[in-house]
Coordinates of C-alpha atoms in Angstrom, one line a residue:
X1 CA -37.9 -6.7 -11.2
X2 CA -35.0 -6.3 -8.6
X3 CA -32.4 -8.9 -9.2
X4 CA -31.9 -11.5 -6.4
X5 CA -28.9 -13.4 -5.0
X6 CA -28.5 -16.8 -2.8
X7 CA -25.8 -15.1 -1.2
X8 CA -24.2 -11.0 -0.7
X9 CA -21.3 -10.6 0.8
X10 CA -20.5 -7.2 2.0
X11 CA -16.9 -6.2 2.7
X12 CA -17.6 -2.5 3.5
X13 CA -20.4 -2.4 5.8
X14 CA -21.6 1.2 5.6
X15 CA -24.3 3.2 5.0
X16 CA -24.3 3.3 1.3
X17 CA -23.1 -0.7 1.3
X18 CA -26.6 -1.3 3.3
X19 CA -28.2 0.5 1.0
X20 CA -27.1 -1.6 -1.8
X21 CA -27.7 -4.5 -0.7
X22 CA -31.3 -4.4 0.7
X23 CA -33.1 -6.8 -0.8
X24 CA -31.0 -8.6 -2.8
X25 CA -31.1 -11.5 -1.0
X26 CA -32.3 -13.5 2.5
X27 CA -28.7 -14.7 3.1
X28 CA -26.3 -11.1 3.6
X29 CA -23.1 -12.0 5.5
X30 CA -21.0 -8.9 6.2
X31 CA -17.6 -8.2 7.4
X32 CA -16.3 -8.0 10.8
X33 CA -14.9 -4.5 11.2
X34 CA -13.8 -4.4 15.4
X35 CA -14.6 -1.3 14.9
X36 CA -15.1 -0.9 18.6
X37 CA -11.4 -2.7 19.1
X38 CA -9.9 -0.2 16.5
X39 CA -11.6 2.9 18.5
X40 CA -10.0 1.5 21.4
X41 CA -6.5 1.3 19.9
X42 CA -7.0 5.0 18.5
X43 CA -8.2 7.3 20.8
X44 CA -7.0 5.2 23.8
X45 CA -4.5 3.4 22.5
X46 CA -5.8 -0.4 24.2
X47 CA -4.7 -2.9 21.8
X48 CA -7.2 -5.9 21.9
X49 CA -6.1 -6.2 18.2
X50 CA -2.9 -8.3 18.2
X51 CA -4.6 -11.7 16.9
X52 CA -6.9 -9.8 14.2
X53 CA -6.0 -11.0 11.0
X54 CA -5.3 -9.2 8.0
X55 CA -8.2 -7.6 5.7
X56 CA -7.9 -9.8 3.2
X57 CA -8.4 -12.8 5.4
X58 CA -11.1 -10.8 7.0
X59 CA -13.2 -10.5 4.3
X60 CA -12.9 -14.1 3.8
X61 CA -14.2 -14.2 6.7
X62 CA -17.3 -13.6 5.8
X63 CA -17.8 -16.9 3.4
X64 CA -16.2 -19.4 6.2
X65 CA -19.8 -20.9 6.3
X66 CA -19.3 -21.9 2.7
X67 CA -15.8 -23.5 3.5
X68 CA -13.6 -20.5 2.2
X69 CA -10.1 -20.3 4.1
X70 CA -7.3 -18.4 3.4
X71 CA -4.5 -20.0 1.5
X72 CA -1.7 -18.4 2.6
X73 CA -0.5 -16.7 -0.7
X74 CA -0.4 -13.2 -1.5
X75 CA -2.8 -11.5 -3.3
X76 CA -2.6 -11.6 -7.3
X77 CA -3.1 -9.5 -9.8
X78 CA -2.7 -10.2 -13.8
X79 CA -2.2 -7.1 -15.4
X80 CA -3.7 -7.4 -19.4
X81 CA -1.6 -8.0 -22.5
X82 CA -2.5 -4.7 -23.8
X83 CA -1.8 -2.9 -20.1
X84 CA 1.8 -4.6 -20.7
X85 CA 2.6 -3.7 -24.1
X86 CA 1.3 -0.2 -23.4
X87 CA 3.7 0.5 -20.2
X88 CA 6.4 -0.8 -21.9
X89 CA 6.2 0.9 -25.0
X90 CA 6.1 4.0 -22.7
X91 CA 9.1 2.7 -21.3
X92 CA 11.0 2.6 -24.1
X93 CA 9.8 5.7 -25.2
X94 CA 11.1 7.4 -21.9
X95 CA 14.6 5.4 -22.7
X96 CA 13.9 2.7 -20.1
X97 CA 14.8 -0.9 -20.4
X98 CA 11.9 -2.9 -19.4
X99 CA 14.8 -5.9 -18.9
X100 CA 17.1 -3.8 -16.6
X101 CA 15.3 -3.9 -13.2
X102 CA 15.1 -0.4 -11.4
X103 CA 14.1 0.8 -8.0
X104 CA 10.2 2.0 -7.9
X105 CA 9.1 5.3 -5.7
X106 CA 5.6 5.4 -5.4
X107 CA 5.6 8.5 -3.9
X108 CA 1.9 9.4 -2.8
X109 CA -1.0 8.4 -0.6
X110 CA -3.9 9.7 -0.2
X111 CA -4.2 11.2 3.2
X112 CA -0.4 13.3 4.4
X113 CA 0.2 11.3 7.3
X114 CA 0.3 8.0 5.4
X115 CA 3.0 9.9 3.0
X116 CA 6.6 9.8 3.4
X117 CA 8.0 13.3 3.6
X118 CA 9.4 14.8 -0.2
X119 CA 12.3 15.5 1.2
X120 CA 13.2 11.8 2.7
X121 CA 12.5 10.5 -1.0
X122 CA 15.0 13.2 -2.2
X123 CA 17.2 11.9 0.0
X124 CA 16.7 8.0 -0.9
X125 CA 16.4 8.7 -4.7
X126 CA 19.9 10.4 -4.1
X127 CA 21.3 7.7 -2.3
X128 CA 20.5 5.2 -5.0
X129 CA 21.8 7.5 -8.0
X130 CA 24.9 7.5 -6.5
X131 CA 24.8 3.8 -6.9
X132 CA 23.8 4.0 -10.2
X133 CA 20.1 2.7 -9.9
X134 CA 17.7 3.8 -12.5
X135 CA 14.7 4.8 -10.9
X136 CA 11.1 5.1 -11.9
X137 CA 8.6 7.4 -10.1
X138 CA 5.1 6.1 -9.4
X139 CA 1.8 7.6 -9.2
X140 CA -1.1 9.5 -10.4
X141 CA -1.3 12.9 -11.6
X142 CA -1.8 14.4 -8.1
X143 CA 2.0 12.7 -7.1
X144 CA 3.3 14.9 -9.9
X145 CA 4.4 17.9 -7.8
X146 CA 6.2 15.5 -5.5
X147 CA 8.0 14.1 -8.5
X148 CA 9.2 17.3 -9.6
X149 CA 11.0 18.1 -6.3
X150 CA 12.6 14.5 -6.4
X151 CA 14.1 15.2 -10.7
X152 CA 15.2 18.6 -9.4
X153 CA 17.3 16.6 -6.5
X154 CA 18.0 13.6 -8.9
X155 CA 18.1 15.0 -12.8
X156 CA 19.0 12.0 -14.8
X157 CA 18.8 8.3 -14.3
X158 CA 15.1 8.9 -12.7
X159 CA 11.9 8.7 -15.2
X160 CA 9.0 10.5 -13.8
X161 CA 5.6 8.4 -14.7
X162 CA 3.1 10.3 -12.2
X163 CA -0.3 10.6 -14.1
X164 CA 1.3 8.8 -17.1
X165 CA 0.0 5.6 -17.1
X166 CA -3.5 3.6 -16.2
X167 CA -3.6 1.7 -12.9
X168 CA -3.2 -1.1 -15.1
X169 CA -0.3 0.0 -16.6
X170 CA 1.5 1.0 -13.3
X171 CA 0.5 -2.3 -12.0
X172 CA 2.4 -3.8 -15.1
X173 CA 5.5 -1.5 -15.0
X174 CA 6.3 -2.8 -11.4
X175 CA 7.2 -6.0 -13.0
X176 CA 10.2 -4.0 -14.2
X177 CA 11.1 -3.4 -10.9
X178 CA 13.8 -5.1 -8.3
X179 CA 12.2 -3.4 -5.7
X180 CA 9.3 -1.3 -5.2
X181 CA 9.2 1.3 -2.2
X182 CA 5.6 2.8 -1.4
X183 CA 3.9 4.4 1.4
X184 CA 1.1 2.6 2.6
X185 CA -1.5 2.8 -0.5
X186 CA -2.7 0.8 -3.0
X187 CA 0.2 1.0 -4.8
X188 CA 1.8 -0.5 -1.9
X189 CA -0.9 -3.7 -2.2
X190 CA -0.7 -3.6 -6.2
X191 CA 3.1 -4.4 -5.9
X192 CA 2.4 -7.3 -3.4
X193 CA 0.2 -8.6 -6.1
X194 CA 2.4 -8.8 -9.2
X195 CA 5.2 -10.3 -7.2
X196 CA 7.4 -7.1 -6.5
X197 CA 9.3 -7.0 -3.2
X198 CA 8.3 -4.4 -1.6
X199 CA 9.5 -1.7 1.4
X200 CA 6.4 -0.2 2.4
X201 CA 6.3 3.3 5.0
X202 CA 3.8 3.4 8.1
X203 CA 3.3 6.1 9.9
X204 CA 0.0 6.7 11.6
X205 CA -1.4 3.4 10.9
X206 CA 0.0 0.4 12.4
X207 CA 0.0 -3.3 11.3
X208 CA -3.7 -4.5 13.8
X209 CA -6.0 -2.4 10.9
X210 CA -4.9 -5.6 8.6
X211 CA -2.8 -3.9 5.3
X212 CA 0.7 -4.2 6.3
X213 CA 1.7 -6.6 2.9
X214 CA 0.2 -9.8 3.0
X215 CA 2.1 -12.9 2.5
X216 CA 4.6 -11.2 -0.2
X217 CA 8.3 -10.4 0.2
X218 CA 8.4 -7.4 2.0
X219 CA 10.1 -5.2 4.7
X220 CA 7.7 -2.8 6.8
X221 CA 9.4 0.2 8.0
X222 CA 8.1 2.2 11.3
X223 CA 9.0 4.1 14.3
X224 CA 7.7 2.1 17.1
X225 CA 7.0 3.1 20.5
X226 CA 5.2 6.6 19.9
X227 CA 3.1 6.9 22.5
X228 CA 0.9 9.0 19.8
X229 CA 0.8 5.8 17.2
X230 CA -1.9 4.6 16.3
X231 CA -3.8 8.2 15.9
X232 CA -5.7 6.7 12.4
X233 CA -6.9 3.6 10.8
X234 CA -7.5 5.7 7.7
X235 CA -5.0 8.3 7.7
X236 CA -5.3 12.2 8.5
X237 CA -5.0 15.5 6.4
X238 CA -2.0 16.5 9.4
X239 CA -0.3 15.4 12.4
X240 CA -2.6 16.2 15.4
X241 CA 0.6 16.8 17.3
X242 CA 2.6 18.8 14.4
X243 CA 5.5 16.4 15.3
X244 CA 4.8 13.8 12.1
X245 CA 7.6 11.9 14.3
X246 CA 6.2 8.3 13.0
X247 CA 7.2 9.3 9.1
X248 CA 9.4 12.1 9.8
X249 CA 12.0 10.2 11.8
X250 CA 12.6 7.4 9.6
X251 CA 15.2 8.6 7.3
X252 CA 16.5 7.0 3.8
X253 CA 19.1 5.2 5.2
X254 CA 16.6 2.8 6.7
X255 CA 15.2 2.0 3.7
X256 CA 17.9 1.8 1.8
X257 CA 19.3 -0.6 4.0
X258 CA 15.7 -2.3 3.4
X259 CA 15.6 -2.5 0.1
X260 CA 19.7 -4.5 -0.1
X261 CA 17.7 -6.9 2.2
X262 CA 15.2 -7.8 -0.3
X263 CA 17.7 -7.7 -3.2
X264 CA 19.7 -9.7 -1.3
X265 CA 16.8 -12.0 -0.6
X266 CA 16.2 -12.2 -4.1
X267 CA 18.9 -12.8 -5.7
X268 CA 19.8 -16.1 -2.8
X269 CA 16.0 -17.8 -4.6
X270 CA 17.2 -17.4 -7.9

């Protein structure tokens, strides 16, 4: 016998989400996508969007009935005692100090025009050598080409962990960071949640789609006023224009400068 619920909440509200959840229950409260507003923004760039909240309040949203609200914090995520001991034994393996704070590079995404350009990270992880910042490079095994180009720019002081560790475990080495810089990915989110600062890289998404950081110490970095931005909510495999002007154009400096601010910021709440 099918299992039944008093309640389903469904955050994606697709075709495979409806699936799923016929049947389970009388009461199914799903979220509310705009995804008529967000067409409009895209292909004509009409922005009815500027009071939408963020996803995460969004899919709140969808329980107000029962009294949920948003609380204002950022989102949280408690990495496991094991996923802890486990990234920082690899960090000591790879002559890290888990103690020592470093700068994070998560250096992938999953669609290219969500993805900071190889050569601006070379540039960036260049910058911050010269400081004398031990870096760590973020990501899964697919980021690992990226990484390469970046240690071949930046040999030493830089620890290349692409494909290396469970999500877990990358969620867990961030703790070691001062700062963690990420395109906008999960990575970007996970950071929020274990209470890294982070400077996060838009490009063809903009902040009305709802996952620009929420609530967390952070400093969004974007070229505004490209008549071509928004072209996504999701990301593309290319540019449509070739241009890749909304990534392209924002060089290291930017985010260098970003990512003093935050220290900065830090270091005045301790």
């Amino acid at each position: 016998m099918a299992e039944r619920y008093d309640a389903v909440f469904d955050l994606h509200n697709n075709f495979r989400s409806r699936v799923l959840r016929n049947g389970l229950s009388n009461r199914v409260h799903v979220i509310h996508k705009r995804s008529f507003r967000r067409l409009l923004l895209t292909r004509l760039h009409i922005n009815t969007m500027r009071n939408v909240p963020p996803v995460p309040e969004r899919y709140i949203e969808t329980a107000r009935r029962y009294g949920l609200r948003p609380d204002g914090a950022p989102p949280v995520l408690h990495p496991s005692d094991t996923a802890r001991e486990n990234a920082r034994r690899i960090l000591v393996e790879r002559d890290v100090d888990p103690d020592s704070p470093g700068i994070g590079l998560c250096v992938g995404a999953k669609h290219f025009t969500k993805r900071w350009p190889v050569e601006r990270f070379e540039e960036l992880a260049e910058q911050l050598h010269v400081r004398g910042a031990h870096l760590l490079l973020l990501g899964g095994a697919e980021d690992r080409n990226t990484a390469a180009a970046i240690l071949r720019r930046v040999p030493d002081r830089i620890v290349d962990l692409t494909g290396a560790l469970s999500l877990m475990e990358t969620a867990a080495a961030m703790t070691s960071c001062a700062v963690v810089v990420a395109n906008d990915s999960g990575l970007m989110h996970m950071a929020t949640a274990v209470g890294t600062p982070v400077v996060a890289l838009f490009g063809s998404t903009v902040r009305e789609f709802g996952f620009f950081p929420s609530h967390a110490p952070a400093e969004v970095i974007e070229i505004s006023g490209l008549s071509c931005r928004p072209c996504t909510h999701i990301g593309r495999a290319a540019c449509p224009r070739g241009h890749f002007s909304c990534l392209r154009d924002i060089p290291a400096t930017r985010v260098l400068d970003a990512i003093d601010r935050l220290r900065a910021r830090a270091d005045g709440s301790s």
